[in-house]
Tab-separated table of C-alpha atoms in Angstrom:
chain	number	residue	atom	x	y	z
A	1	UNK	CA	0.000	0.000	0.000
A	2	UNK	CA	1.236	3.462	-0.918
A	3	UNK	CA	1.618	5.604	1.554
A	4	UNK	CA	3.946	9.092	0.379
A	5	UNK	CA	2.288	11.704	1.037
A	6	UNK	CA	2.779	15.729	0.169
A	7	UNK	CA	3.664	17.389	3.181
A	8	UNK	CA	1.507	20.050	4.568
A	9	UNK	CA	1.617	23.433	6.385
A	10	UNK	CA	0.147	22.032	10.189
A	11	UNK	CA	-1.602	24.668	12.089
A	12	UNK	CA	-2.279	25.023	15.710
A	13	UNK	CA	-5.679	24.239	17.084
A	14	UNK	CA	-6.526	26.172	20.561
A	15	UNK	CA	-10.256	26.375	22.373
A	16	UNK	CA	-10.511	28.625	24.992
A	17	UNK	CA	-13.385	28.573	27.563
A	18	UNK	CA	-15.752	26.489	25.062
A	19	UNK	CA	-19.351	25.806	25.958
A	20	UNK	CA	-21.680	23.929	24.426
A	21	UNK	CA	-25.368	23.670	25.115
A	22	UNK	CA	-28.359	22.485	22.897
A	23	UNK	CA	-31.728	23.963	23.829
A	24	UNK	CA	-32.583	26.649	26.201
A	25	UNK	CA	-34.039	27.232	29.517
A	26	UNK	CA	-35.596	24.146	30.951
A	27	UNK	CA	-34.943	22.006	27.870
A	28	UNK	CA	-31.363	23.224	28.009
A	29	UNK	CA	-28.661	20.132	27.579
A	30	UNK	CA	-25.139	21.539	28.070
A	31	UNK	CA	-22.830	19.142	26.378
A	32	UNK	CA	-19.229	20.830	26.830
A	33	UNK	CA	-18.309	23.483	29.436
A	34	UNK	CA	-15.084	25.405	29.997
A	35	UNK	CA	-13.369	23.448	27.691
A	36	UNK	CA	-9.434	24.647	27.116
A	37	UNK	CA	-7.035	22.513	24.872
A	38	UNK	CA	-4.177	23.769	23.189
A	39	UNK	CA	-2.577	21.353	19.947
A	40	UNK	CA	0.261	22.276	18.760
A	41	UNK	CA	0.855	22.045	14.975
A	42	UNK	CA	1.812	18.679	14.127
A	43	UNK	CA	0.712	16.583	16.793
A	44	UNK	CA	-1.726	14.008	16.800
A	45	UNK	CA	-4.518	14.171	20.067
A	46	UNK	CA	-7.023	11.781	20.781
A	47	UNK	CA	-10.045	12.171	22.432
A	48	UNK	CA	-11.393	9.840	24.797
A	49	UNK	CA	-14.499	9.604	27.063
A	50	UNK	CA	-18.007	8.032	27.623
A	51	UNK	CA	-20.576	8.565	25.033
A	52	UNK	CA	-22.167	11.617	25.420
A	53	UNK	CA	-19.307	13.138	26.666
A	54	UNK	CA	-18.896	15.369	23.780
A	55	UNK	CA	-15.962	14.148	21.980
A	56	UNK	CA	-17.739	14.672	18.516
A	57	UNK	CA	-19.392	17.976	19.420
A	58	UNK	CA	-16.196	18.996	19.927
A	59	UNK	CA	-14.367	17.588	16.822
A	60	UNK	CA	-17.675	19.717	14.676
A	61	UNK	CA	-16.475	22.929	16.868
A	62	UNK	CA	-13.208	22.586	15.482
A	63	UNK	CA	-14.427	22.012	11.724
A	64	UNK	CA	-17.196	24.851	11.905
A	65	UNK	CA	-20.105	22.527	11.675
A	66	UNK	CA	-21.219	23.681	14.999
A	67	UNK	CA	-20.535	26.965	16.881
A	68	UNK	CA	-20.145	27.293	20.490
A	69	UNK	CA	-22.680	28.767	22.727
A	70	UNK	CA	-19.400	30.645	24.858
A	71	UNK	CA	-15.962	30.831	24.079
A	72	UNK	CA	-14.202	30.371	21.019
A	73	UNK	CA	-12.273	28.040	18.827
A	74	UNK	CA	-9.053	29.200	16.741
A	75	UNK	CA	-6.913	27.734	14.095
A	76	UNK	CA	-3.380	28.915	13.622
A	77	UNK	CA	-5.010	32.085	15.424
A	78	UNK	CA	-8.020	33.018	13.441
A	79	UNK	CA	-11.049	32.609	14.764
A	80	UNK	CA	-13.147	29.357	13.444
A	81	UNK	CA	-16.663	30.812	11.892
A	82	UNK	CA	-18.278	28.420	9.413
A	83	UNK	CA	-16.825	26.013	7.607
A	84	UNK	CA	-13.287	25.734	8.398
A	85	UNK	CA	-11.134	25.720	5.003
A	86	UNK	CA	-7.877	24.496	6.611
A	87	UNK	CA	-9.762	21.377	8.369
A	88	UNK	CA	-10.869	18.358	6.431
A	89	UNK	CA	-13.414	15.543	8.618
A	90	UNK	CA	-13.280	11.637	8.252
A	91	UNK	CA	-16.571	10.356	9.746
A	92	UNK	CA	-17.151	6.862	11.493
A	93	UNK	CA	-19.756	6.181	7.805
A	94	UNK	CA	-17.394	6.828	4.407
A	95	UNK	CA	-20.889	8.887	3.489
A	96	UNK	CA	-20.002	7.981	-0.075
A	97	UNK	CA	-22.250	8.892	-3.333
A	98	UNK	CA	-23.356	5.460	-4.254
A	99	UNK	CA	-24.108	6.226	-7.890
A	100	UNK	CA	-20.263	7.824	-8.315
A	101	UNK	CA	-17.166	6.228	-8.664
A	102	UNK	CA	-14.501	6.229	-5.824
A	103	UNK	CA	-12.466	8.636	-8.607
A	104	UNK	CA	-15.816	10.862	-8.455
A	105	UNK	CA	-15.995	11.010	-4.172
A	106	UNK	CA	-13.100	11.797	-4.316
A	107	UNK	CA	-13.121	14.732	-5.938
A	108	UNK	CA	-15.637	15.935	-3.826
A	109	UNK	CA	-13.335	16.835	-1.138
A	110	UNK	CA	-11.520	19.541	-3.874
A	111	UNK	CA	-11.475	23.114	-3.260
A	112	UNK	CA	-13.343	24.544	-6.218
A	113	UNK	CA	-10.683	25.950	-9.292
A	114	UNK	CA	-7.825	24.730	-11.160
A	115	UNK	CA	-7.942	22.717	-14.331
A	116	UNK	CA	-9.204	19.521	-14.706
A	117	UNK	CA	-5.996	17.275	-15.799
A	118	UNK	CA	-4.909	18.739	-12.307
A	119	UNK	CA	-8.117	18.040	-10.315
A	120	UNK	CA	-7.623	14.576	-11.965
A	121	UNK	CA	-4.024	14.008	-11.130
A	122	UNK	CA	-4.600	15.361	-7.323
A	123	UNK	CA	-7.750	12.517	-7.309
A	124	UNK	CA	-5.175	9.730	-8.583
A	125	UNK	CA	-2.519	11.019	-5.754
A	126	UNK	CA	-4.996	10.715	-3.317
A	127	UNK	CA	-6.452	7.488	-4.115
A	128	UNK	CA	-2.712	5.772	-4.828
A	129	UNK	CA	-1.830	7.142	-1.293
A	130	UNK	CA	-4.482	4.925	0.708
A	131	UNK	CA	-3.828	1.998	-1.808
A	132	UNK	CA	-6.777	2.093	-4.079
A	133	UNK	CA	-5.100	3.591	-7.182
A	134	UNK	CA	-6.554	0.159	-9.278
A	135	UNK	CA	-10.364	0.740	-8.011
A	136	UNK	CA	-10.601	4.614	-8.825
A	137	UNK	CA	-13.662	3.545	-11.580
A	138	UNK	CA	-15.666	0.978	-9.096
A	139	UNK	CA	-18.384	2.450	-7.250
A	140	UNK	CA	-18.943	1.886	-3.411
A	141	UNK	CA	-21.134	-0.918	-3.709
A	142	UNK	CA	-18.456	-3.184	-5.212
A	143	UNK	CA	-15.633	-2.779	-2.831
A	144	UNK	CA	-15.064	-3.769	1.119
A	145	UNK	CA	-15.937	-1.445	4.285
A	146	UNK	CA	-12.892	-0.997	4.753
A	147	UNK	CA	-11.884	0.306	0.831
A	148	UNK	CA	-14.756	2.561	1.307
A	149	UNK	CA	-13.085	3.731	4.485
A	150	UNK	CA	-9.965	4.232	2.424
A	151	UNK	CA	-11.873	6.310	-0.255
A	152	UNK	CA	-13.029	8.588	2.602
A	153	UNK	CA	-9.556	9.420	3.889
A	154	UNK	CA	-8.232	10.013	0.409
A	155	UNK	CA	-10.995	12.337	0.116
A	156	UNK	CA	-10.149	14.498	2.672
A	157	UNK	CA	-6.647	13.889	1.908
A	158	UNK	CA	-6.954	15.474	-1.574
A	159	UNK	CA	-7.550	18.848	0.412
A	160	UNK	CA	-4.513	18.816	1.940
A	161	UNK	CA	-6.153	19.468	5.360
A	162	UNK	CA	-3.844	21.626	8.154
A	163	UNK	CA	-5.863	19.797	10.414
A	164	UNK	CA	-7.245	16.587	9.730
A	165	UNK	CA	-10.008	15.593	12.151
A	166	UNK	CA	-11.275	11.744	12.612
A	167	UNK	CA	-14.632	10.994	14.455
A	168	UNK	CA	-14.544	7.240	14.869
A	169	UNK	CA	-13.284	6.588	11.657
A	170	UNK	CA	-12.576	2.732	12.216
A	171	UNK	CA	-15.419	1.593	14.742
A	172	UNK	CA	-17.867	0.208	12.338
A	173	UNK	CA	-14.928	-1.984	10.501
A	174	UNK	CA	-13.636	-5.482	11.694
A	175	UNK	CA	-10.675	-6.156	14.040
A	176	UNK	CA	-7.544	-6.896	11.470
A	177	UNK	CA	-8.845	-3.816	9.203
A	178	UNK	CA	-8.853	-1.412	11.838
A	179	UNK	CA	-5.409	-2.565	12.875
A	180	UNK	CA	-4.392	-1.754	9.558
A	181	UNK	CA	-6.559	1.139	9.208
A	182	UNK	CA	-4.397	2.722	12.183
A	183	UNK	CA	-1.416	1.507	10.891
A	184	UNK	CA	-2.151	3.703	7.113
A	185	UNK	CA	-3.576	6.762	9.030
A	186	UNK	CA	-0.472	6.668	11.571
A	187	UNK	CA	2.165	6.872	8.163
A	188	UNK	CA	0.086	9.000	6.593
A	189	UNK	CA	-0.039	11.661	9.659
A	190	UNK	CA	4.047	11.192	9.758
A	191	UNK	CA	4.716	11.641	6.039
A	192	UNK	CA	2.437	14.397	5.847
A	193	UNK	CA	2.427	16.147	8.844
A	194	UNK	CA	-1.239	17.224	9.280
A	195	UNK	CA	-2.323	18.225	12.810
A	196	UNK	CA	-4.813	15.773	14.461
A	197	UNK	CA	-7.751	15.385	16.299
A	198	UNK	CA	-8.866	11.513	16.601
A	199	UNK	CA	-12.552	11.227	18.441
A	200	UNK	CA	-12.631	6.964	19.740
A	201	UNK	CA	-13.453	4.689	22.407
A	202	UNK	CA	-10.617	2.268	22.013
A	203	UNK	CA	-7.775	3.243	24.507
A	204	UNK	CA	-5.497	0.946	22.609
A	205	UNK	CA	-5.768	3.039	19.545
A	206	UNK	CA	-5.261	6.062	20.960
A	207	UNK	CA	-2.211	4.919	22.051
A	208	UNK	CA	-0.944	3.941	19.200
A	209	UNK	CA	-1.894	6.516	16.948
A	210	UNK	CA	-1.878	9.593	19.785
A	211	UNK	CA	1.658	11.572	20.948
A	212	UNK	CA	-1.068	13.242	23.901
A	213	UNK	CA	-4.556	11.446	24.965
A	214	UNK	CA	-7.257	13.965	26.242
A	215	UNK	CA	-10.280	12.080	28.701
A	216	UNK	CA	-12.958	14.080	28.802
A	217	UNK	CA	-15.861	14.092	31.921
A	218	UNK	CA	-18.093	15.858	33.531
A	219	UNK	CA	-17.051	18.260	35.877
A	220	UNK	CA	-17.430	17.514	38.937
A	221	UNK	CA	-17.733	20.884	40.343
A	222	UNK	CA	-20.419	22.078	37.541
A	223	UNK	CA	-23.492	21.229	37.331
A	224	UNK	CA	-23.714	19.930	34.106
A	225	UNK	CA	-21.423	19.573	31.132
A	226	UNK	CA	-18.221	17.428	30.492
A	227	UNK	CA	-14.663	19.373	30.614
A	228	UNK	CA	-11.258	17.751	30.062
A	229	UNK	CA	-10.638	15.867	32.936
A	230	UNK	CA	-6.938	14.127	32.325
A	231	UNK	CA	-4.334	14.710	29.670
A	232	UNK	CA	-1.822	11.710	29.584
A	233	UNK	CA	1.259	12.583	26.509
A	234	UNK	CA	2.108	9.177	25.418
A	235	UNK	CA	6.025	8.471	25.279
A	236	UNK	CA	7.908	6.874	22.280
A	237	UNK	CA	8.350	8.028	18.915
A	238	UNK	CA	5.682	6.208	16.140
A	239	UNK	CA	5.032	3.218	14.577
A	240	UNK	CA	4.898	2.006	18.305
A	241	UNK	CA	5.177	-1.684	18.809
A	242	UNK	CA	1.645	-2.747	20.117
A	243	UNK	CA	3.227	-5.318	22.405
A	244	UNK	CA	5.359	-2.171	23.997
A	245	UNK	CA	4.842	-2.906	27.881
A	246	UNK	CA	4.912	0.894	28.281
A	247	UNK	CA	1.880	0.982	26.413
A	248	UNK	CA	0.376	-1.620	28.318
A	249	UNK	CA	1.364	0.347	31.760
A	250	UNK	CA	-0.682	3.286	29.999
A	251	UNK	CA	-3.664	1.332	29.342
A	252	UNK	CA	-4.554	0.283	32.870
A	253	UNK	CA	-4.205	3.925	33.880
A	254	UNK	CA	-6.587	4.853	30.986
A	255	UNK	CA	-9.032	2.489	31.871
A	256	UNK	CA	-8.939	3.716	35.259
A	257	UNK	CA	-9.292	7.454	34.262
A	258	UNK	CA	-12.300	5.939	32.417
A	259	UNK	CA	-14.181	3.757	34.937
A	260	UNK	CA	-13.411	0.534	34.031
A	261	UNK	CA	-12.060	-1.279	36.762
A	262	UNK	CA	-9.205	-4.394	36.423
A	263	UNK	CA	-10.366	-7.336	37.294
A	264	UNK	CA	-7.949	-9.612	39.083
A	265	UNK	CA	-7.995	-13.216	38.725
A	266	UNK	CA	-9.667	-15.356	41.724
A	267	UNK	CA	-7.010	-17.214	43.985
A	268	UNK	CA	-7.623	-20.726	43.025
């Protein structure tokens, strides 16, 4: 699988004092509150919590599909308000075009202008980089869940994002693709150098794929809403080695952070 990538200009991501509430008065629901996080440009963050939690309302701050209720989100300093240009979104569903080719989704994901022999050759880039250079003419009904995965990155690949953000991108896919899944998005971060923001439930991935994890939780001095409540940078340059006992150290304390308690075998 091909995995060069053109190197891009990473920005920095930065909330400060974000809130987030659907409804209003006694129907209000606040989702986020007070939320600060700072991401350098460059590094890859993962977000981890319970559902509901707001790890995806946050992720569609960041990409301007949402706007907070208080506070503000900024990317490489400017303020985020609408659709953010610099910011490309891989959802957990490829939400492909079923009557277009994997070529033709692609190509969605280009900024409008520029010829077409170069909108073509930037669609061909994109599609060799995740592997699926010899399936640009199928449409998504013929290939795998994971190819149609694939096609979704290269689409948001093809806009050379500053800030590529991932909301589950992996969960609906079977064990041995996601591994390799993680293992294409992980080069693809390195040889490209996109900042990221990965949204999942599985503490092993974020290990893998994260330099910093982020748990978020509700406060428990609010009354409502979920803040970060741990930040845990993970040590080790990538590709890590999934059998790395570091890692394995890390995921206990995780699953702690998150509730889930270890469970000790009985003395016989």
């Amino acid at each position: 699988m091909q995995t060069t990538a053109t190197r891009v200009a990473a920005v920095p991501v930065t909330l400060r004092g974000v809130d987030r509430v659907f409804g209003s008065g006694d129907a209000a629901h606040v989702v986020l509150s007070g939320v600060d996080l700072d991401v350098p440009a460059g590094e890859v963050v993962a977000l981890l919590g319970a559902s509901g939690c707001g790890k995806s309302t946050l992720l569609r701050l960041v990409a301007g599909l949402d706007r907070p209720s208080a506070g503000e989100v900024n990317i490489d300093g400017a303020r985020v308000d609408g659709i953010e240009p610099r910011a490309a979104v891989v959802f957990q569903e490829p939400r492909l075009l079923p009557w277009r080719t994997l070529a033709e989704n692609v190509a969605f994901g280009l900024p409008s202008g520029g010829s077409r022999e170069t909108r073509r050759a930037h669609v061909a880039h994109a599609l060799d980089t995740v592997g699926l250079a010899p399936f640009a003419g199928y449409r998504p009904r013929a290939v795998s869940g994971g190819m149609a995965q694939r096609t979704a990155l290269a689409r948001a690949l093809v806009r050379r994002p500053g800030v590529l953000l991932l909301d589950e991108p992996f969960a609906a896919l079977d064990a041995l693709t996601r591994l390799r899944m993680q293992d294409l998005v992980d080069d693809l971060q390195r040889t490209s150098g996109a900042t990221v923001l990965l949204v999942t439930h599985d503490v092993d991935e974020a290990l893998q794929l994260a330099d910093r994890v982020v748990v978020l939780a509700p406060h428990p001095d609010r009354a409502a809403g979920a803040g970060i409540a741990h930040m845990l940078d993970v040590p080790g340059a990538r590709p890590r080695d999934r059998a790395d006992p570091v890692l394995a150290a890390l995921r206990v304390e995780l699953l702690d952070r998150l509730g889930v308690p270890r469970h000790r075998p009985h003395p016989a």
